Short mmCIF file of C-alpha atoms in Angstrom, two decimals:
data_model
loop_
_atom_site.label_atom_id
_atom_site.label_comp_id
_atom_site.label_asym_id
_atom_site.label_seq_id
_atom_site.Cartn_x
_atom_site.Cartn_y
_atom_site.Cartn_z
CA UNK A 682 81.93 115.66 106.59
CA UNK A 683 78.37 115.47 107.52
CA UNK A 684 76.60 112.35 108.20
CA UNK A 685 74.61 112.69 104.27
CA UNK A 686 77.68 112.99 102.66
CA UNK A 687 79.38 109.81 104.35
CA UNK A 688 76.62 108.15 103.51
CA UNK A 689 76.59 109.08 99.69
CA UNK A 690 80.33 107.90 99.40
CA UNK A 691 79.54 104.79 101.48
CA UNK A 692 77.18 103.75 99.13
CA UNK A 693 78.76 104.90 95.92
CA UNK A 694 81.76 103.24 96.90
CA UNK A 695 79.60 100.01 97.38
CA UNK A 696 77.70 99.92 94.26
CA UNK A 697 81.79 100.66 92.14
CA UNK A 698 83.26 98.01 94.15
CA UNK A 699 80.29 95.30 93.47
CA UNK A 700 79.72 96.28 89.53
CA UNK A 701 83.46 95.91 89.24
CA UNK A 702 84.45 93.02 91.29
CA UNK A 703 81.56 90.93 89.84
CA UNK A 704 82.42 92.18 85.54
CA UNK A 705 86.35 91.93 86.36
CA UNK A 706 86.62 88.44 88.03
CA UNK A 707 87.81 90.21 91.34
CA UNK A 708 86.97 87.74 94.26
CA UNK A 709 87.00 90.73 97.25
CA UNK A 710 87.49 94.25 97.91
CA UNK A 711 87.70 96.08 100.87
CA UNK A 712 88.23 99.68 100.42
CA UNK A 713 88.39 103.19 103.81
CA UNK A 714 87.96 106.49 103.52
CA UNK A 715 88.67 109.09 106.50
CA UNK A 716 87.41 112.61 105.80
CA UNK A 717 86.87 115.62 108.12
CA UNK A 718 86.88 113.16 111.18
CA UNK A 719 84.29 110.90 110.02
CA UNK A 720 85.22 107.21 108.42
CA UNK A 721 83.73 104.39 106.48
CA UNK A 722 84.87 100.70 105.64
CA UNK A 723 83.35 98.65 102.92
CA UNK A 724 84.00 95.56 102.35
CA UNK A 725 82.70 93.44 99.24
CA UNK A 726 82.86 89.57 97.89
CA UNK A 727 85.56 86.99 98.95
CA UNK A 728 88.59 86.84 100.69
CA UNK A 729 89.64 83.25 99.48
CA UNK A 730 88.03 81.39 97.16
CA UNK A 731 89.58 77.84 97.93
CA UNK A 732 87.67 78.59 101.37
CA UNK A 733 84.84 80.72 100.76
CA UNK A 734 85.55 83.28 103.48
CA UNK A 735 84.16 86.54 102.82
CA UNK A 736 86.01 89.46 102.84
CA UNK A 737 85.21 91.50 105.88
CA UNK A 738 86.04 95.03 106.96
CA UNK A 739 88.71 94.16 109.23
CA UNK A 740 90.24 91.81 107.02
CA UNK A 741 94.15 91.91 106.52
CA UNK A 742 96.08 91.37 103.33
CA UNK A 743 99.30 92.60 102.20
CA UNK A 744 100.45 95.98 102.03
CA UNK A 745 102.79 95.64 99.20
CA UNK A 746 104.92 98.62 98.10
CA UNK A 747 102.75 100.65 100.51
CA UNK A 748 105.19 99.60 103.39
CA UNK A 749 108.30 101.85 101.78
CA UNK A 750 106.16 105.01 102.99
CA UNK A 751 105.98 103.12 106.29
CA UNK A 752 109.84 102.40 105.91
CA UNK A 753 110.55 105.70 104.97
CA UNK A 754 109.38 107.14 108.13
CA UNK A 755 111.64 104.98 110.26
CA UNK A 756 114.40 106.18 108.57
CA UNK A 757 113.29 110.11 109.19
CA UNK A 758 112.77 108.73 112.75
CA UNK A 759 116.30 108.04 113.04
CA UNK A 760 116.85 111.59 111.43
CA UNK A 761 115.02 113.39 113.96
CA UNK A 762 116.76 111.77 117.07
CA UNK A 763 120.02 112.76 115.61
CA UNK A 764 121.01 109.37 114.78
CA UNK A 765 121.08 109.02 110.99
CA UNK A 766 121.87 112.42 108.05
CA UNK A 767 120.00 111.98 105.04
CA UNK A 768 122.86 114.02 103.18
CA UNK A 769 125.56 111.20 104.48
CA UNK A 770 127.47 108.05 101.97
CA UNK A 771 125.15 104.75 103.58
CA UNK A 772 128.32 103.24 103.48
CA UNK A 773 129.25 105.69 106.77
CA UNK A 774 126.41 103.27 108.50
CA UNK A 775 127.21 100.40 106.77
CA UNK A 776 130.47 99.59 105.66
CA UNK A 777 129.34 96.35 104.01
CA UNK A 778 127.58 97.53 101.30
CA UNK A 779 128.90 97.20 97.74
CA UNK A 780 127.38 96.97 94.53
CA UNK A 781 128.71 94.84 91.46
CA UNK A 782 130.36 98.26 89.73
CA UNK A 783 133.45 98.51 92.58
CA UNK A 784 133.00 102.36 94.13
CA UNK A 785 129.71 102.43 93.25
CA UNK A 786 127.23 101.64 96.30
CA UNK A 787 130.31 104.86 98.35
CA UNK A 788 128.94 107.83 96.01
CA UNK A 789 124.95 106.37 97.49
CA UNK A 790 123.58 108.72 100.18
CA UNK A 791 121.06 107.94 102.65
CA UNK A 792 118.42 110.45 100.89
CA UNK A 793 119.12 108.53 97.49
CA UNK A 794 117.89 105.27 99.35
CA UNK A 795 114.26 106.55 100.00
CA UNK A 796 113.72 109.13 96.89
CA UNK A 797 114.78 106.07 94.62
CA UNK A 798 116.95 108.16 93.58
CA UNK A 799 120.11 105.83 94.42
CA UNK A 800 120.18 104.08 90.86
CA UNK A 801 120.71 100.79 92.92
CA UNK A 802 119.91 97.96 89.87
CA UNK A 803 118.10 95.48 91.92
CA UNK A 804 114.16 95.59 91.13
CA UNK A 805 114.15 92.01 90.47
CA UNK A 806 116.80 90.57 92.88
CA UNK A 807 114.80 87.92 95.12
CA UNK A 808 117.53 86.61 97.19
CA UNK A 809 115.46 83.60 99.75
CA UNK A 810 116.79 83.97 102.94
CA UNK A 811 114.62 83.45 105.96
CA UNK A 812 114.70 84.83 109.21
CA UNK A 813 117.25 87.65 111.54
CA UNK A 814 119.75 87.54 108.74
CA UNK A 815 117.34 88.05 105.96
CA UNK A 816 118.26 91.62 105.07
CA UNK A 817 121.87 91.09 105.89
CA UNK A 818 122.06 88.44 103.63
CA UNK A 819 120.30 90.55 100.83
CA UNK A 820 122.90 93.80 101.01
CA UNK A 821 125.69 90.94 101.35
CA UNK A 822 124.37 89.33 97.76
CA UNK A 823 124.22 93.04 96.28
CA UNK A 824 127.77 92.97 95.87
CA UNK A 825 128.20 89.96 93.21
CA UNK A 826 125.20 90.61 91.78
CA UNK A 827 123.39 93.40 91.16
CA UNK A 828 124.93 97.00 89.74
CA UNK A 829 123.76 100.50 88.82
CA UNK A 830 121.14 101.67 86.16
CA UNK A 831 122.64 105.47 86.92
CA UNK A 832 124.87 108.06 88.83
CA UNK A 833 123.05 108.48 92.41
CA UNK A 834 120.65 111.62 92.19
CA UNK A 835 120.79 111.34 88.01
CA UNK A 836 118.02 109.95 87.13
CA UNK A 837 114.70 108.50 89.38
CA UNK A 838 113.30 104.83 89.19
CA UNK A 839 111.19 103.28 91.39
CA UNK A 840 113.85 101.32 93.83
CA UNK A 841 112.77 98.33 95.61
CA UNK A 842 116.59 98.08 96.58
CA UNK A 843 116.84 100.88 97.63
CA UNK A 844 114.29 100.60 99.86
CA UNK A 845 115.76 97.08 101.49
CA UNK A 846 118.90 98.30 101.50
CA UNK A 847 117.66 101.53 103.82
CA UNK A 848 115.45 98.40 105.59
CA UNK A 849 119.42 96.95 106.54
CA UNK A 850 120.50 100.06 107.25
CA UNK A 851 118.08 100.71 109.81
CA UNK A 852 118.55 97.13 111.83
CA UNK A 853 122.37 98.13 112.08
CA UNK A 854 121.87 101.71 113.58
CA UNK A 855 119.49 100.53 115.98
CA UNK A 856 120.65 96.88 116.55
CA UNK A 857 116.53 95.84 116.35
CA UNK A 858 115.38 93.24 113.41
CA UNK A 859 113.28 95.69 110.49
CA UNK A 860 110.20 93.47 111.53
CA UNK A 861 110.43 94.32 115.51
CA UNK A 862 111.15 97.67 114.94
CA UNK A 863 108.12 98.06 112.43
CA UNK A 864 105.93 97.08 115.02
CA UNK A 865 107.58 98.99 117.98
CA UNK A 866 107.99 102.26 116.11
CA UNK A 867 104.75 102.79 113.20
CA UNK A 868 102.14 99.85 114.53
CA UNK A 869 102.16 100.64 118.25
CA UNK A 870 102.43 104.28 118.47
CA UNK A 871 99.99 104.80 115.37
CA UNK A 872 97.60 102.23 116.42
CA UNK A 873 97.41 99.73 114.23
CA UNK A 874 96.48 96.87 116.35
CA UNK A 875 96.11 94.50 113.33
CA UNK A 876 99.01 94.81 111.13
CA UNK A 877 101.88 91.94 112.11
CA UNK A 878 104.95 90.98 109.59
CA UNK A 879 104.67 87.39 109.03
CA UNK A 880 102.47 84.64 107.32
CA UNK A 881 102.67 82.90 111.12
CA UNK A 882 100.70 86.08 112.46
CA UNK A 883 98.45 86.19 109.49
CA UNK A 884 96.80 82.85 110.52
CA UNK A 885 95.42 83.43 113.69
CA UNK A 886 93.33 86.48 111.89
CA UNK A 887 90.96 86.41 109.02
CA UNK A 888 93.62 87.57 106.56
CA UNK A 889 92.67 87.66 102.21
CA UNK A 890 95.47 86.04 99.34
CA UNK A 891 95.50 86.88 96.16
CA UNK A 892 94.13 85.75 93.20
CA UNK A 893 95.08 85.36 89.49
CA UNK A 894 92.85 84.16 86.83
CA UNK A 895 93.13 80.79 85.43
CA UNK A 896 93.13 81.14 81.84
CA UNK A 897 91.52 77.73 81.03
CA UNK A 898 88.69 78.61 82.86
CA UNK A 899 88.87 82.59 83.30
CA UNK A 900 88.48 81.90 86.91
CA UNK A 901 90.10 83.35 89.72
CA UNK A 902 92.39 80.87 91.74
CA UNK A 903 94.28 81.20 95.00
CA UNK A 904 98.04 82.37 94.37
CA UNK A 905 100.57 79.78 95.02
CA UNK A 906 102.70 82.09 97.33
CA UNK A 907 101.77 84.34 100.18
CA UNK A 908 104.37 86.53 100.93
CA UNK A 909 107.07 87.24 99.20
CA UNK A 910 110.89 86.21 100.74
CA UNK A 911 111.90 87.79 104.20
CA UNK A 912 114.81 89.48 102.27
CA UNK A 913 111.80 91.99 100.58
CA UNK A 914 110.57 93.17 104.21
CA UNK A 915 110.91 96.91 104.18
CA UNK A 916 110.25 97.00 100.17
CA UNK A 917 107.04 95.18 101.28
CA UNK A 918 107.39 91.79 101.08
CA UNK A 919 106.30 90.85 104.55
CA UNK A 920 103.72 93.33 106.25
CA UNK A 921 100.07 93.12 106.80
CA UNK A 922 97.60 94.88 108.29
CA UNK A 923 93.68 96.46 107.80
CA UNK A 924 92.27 99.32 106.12
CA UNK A 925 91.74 100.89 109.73
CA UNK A 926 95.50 100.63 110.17
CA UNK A 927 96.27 101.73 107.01
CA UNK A 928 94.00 104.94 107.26
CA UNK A 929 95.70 105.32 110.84
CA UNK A 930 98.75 105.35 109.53
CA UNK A 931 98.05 107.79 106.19
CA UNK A 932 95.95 110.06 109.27
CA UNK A 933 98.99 110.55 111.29
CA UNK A 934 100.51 111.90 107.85
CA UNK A 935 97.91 114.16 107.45
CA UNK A 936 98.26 115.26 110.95
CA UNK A 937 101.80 116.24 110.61
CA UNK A 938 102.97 113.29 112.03
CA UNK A 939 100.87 113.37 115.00
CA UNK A 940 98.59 109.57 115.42
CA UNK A 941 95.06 109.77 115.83
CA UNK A 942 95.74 108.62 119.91
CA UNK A 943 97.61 111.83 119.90
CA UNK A 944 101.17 110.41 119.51
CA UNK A 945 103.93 112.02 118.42
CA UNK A 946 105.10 109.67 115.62
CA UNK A 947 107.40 111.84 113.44
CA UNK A 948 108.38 115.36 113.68
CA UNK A 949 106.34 118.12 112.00
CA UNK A 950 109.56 118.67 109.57
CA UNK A 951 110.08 115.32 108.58
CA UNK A 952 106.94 114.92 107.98
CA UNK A 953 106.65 117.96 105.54
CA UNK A 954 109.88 116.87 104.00
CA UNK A 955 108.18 113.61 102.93
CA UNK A 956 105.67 115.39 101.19
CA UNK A 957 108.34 117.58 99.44
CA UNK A 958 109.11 117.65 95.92
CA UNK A 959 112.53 115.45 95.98
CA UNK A 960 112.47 114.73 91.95
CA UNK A 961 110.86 116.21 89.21
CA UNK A 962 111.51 114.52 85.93
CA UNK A 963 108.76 116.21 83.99
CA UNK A 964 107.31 113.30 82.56
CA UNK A 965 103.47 112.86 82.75
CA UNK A 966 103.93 109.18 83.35
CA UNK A 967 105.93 109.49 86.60
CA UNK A 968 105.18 112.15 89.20
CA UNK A 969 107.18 113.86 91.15
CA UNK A 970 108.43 111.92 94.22
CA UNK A 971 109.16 112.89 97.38
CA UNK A 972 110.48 110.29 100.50
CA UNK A 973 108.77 107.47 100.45
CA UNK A 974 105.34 108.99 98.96
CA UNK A 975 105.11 109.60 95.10
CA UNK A 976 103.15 112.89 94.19
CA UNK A 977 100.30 112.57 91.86
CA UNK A 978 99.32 115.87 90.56
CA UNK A 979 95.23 115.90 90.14
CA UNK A 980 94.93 119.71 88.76
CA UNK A 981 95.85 122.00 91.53
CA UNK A 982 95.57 119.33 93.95
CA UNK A 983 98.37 116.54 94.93
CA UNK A 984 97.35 112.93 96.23
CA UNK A 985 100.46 111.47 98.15
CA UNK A 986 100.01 107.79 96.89
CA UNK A 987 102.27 104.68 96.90
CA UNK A 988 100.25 101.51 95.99
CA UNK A 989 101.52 98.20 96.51
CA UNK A 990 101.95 95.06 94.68
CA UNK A 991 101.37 91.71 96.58
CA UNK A 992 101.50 87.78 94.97
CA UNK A 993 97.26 88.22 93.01
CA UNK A 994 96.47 91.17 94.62
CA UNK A 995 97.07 95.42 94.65
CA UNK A 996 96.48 97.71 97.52
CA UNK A 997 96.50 101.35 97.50
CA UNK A 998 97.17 104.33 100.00
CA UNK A 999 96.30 108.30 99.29
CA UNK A 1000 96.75 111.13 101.67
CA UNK A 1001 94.83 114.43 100.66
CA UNK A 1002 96.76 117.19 102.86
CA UNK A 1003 94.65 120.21 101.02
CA UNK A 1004 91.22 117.93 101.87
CA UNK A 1005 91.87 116.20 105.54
CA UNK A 1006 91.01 112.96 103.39
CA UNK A 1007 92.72 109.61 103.83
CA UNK A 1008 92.01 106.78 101.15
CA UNK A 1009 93.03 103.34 101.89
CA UNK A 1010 91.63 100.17 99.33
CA UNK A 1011 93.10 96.38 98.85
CA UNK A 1012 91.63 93.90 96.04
CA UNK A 1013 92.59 90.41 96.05
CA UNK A 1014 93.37 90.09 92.16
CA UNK A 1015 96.05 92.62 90.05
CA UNK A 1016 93.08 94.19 88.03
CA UNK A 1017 91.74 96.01 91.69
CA UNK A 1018 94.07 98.66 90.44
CA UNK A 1019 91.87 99.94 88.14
CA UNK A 1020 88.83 99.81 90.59
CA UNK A 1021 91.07 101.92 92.95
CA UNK A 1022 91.68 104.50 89.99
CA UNK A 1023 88.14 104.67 89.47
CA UNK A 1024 87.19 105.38 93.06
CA UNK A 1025 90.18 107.80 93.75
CA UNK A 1026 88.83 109.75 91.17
CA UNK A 1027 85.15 109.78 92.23
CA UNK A 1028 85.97 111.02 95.10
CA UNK A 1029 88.33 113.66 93.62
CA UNK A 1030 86.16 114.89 91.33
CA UNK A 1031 82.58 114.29 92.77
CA UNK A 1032 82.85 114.25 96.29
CA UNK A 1033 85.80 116.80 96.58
CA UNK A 1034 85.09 119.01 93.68
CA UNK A 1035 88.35 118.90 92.37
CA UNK A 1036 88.38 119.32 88.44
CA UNK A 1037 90.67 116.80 86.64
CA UNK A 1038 92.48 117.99 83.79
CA UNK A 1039 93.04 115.62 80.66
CA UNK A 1040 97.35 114.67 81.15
CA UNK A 1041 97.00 113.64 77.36
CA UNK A 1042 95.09 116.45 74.61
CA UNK A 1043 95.92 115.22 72.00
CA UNK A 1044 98.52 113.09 69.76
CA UNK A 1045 101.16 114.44 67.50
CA UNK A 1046 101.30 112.27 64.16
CA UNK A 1047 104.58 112.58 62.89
CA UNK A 1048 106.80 111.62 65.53
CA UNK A 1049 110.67 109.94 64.11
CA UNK A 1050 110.79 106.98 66.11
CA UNK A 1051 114.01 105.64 65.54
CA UNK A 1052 115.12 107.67 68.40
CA UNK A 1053 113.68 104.33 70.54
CA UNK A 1054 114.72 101.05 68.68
CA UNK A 1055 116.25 99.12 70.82
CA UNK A 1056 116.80 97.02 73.36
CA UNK A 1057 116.88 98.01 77.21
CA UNK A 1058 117.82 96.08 80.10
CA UNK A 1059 117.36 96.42 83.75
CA UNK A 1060 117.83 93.69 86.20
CA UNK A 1061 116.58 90.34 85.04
CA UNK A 1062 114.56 92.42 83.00
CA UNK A 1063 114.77 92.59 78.73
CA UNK A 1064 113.07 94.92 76.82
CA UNK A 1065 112.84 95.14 73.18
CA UNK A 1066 111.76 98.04 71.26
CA UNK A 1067 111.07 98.19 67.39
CA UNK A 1068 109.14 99.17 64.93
CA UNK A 1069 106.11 97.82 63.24
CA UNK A 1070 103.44 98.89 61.03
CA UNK A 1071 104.33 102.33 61.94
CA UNK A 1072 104.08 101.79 65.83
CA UNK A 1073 106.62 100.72 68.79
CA UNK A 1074 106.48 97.53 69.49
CA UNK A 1075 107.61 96.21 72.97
CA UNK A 1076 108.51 93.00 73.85
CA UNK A 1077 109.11 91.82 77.09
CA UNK A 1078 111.00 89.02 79.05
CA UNK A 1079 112.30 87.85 81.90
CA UNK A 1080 115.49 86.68 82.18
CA UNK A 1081 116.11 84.54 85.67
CA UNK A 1082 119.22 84.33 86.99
CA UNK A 1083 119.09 81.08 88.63
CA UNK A 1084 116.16 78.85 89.52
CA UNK A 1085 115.33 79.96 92.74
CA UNK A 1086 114.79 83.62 91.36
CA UNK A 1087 112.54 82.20 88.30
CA UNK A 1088 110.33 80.42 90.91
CA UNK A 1089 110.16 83.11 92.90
CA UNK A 1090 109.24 85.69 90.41
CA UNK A 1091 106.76 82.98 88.28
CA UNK A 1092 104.79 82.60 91.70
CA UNK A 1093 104.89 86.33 92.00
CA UNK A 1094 103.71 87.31 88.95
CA UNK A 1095 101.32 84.68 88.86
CA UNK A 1096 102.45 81.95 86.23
CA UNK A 1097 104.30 84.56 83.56
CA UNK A 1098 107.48 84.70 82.13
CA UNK A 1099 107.05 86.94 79.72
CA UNK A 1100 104.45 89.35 78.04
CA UNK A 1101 102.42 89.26 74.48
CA UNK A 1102 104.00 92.17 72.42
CA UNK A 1103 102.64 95.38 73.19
CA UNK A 1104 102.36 98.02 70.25
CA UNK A 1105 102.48 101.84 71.74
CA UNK A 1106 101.37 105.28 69.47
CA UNK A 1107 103.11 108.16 70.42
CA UNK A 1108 101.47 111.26 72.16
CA UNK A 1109 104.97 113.49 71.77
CA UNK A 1110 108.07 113.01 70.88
CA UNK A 1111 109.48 110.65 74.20
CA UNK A 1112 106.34 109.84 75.36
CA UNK A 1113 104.36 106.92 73.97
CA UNK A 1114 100.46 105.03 75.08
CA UNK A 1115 99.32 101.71 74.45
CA UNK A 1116 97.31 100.93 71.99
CA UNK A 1117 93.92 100.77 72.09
CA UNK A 1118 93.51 103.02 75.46
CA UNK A 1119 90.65 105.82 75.28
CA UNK A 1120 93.11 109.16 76.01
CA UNK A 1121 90.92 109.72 79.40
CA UNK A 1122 92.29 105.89 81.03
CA UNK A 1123 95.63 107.89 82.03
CA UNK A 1124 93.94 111.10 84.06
CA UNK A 1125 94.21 109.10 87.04
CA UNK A 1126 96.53 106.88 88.78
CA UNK A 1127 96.91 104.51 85.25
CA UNK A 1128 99.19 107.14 83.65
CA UNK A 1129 101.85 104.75 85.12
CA UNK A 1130 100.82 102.85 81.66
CA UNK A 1131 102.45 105.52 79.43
CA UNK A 1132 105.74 104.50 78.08
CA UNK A 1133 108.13 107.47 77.67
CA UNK A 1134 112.35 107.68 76.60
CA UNK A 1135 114.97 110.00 77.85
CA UNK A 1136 118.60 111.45 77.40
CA UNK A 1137 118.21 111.14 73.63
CA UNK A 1138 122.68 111.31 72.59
CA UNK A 1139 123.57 110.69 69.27
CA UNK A 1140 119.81 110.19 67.82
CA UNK A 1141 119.66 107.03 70.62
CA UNK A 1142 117.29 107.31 73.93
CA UNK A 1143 120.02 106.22 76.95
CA UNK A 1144 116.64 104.81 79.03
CA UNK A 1145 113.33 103.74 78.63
CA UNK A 1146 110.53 104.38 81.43
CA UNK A 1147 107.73 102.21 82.53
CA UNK A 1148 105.74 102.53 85.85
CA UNK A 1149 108.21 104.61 87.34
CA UNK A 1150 111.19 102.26 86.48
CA UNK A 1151 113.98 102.56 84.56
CA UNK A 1152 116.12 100.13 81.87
CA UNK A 1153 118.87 101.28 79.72
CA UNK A 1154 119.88 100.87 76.19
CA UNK A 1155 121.75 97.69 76.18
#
């Protein structure tokens, strides 16, 4: 990349980020990109509000979901030193786990647990243990509690248990706590100087929280929770870092799994394999995943992505193999994510070249859609589906399972137990869009906002899915 074209994303990237953050209530951004050998860092607004410190371009936040791609390759660590098979029962590593559904958790192989693939019901499971014993007390609390959505390798939906669960699994075969061997095996030999595991290490650094708006005064305010429990470590509940470490880390992907110190991280095979087509199921709203990194198609080109959800605020990692480009962005309130879209796609399209097809032509009109009535549960999780004035209608709640997983989630999600109806038009039969979305909001990264249904039996869709994740007909 030559110096004038680093320049023109630097300050494209700059005038996006301030013409957003300042119309969308978003207190701070900070947003990388790595092309070609060159790299910027902006960095725009606030990182707290309550304190007024600004958001810098070494600031640290949470990584959210982005840590499974980092747990992921631990796990095809293990696999290249001979110490783990991805085609082996988890249950061979660790005899304790057991789902509620007795027999279930034996038929779960290792390769299920990182291409959420493993049907694990857990997504909203917040068990709030502290400490060593965190993740052993997690796995342990599967086993009374939590079940199976599907038959391992069936069906895909985004797994945050099945992600933990590979977290546990990886403590046991090594006899190291998930947080110690983050930082011995990805931070140090990457180079990510910055990134720690705790709220303790946070402190001594400028580090940003997240923000959701107060809907008295349509003001963002500080989130009431930093981190999420110890138990949701290798999901990402716990990790922190920069946008340098994060590009580090999404460069040593690019490199085939070599760190930019020169480093051998991961082996050239894993790190192919990650990138690998694991699941297909042919639904424009959910790519095809791989290990650990989900596979957005973008025309002929595919971003590796896995963005990540943290208590008021959304971060975001890309790896362009096919353009030596890293993208790395973190905003400290939930509606970043469509800043991130936006930029993603600038740089696709006008700084890469790449043309972006329209996912969604057109709509069909006459579309039966009794096929989807219903109501769908996952864990926690209730989903009504009916319909009105011609349209689906979805209505969704949560449904705690004891107080200290409704205060957890509330904090988490920022106040909400439940969302305003949502009425969805259908584009196909299966696949539905919210209402009131121009057709072009889902060419990027926001297709994860179509709603689509699948293994229609009997004129009755078995499951419903939403960003990725799965509930089945009640």
């Amino acid at each position: 990349m030559n110096d004038n074209a680093l320049h023109t994303v630097e300050a494209q990237v700059r005038e996006q980020a301030a013409a957003y953050c300042e119309s969308n209530n978003v207190p701070g951004f900070v947003v990388g990109v790595h092309h070609a050998g060159e790299q910027i860092i902006v960095a725009h607004g606030t990182a707290n509000v309550a304190t007024g410190a600004p958001m810098l371009r070494d600031t640290g936040f949470l990584f959210g979901s982005v840590t499974k791609v980092l747990t992921t390759t631990l796990v095809l660590q293990l696999v290249d030193r001979g110490l783990l098979d991805l085609d082996s029962p988890v249950v061979k590593y660790l005899p304790d786990f057991a789902l509620a559904v007795p027999g279930a958790a034996d038929k779960i192989l290792v390769r299920h647990l990182i291409g959420h693939t493993n049907g694990i019901d857990a997504d909203l499971y917040f068990p709030d243990d502290k400490g060593r014993d965190a993740l052993k007390a997690y796995v342990k609390g599967l086993a009374s509690g939590c079940g199976t959505l599907f038959e391992p390798g069936e069906q895909l939906s985004y797994s945050n248990g099945g992600m933990i669960v590979a977290g546990r699994l990886l403590e046991v075969v090594t006899g190291m706590p998930f947080h110690d061997l983050l930082a011995r095996e990805i931070y140090a030999p990457v180079g990510m100087p910055d990134s720690g595991t705790s709220a303790e290490q946070a402190i001594l650094r400028s580090t940003a929280v997240g923000h959701f708006l107060d809907l008295e005064t349509m003001a963002p305010k500080p989130t009431n929770m930093f981190t999420l429990p110890d138990t949701w470590g290798p999901a990402g509940g716990t990790p922190i870092g920069t946008i340098a470490d994060l590009l580090a880390f999404g460069r040593t992907h690019l490199a085939g799994g070599v760190a930019p110190s020169g480093t051998r991280v991961l082996s050239a095979e894993s790190t192919a394999l990650m990138q690998q087509v694991s699941y297909d199921m042919d639904s424009p709203n959910t790519p095809p995943i791989g290990l650990g990194w989900v596979l957005y198609p973008f025309g002929d080109t595919t971003v590796l992505a896995m963005s990540g959800a943290s208590p008021g605020g959304v971060s975001l990692l890309c790896v362009l193999p096919e353009h030596d480009l890293v993208f790395a962005a973190y905003g400290n309130n939930p509606g970043a994510i469509m800043l991130q879209d936006q930029i993603l796609q600038w740089l696709l399209s006008e700084h890469l070249g790449v043309q972006i097809p329209k996912l969604v032509t057109e709509m069909e009109q006459d579309v039966d859609l009794a096929p989807y009535v219903g109501t769908y549960r996952s864990n926690q999780l209730r989903i009504d589906v009916s319909i009105v004035d011609g349209q689906l209608e979805e209505r969704m709640t949560y449904e705690p399972a004891d107080e200290s997983q409704e205060r957890i989630f509330t904090e988490f999600a920022g106040g909400m137990t439940s969302a305003p109806p949502q009425r969805y038009v259908p584009i196909r039969p299966g696949l539905f869009a919210p209402a009131g979305y121009p057709l072009e909001a889902f060419d990027g990264y926001l297709r994860l906002l179509l709603v689509s249904f699948h293994d229609v039996r009997d004129g009755q869709a078995r499951f419903r899915n939403g960003g990725g994740r799965l509930t089945r007909r009640a």
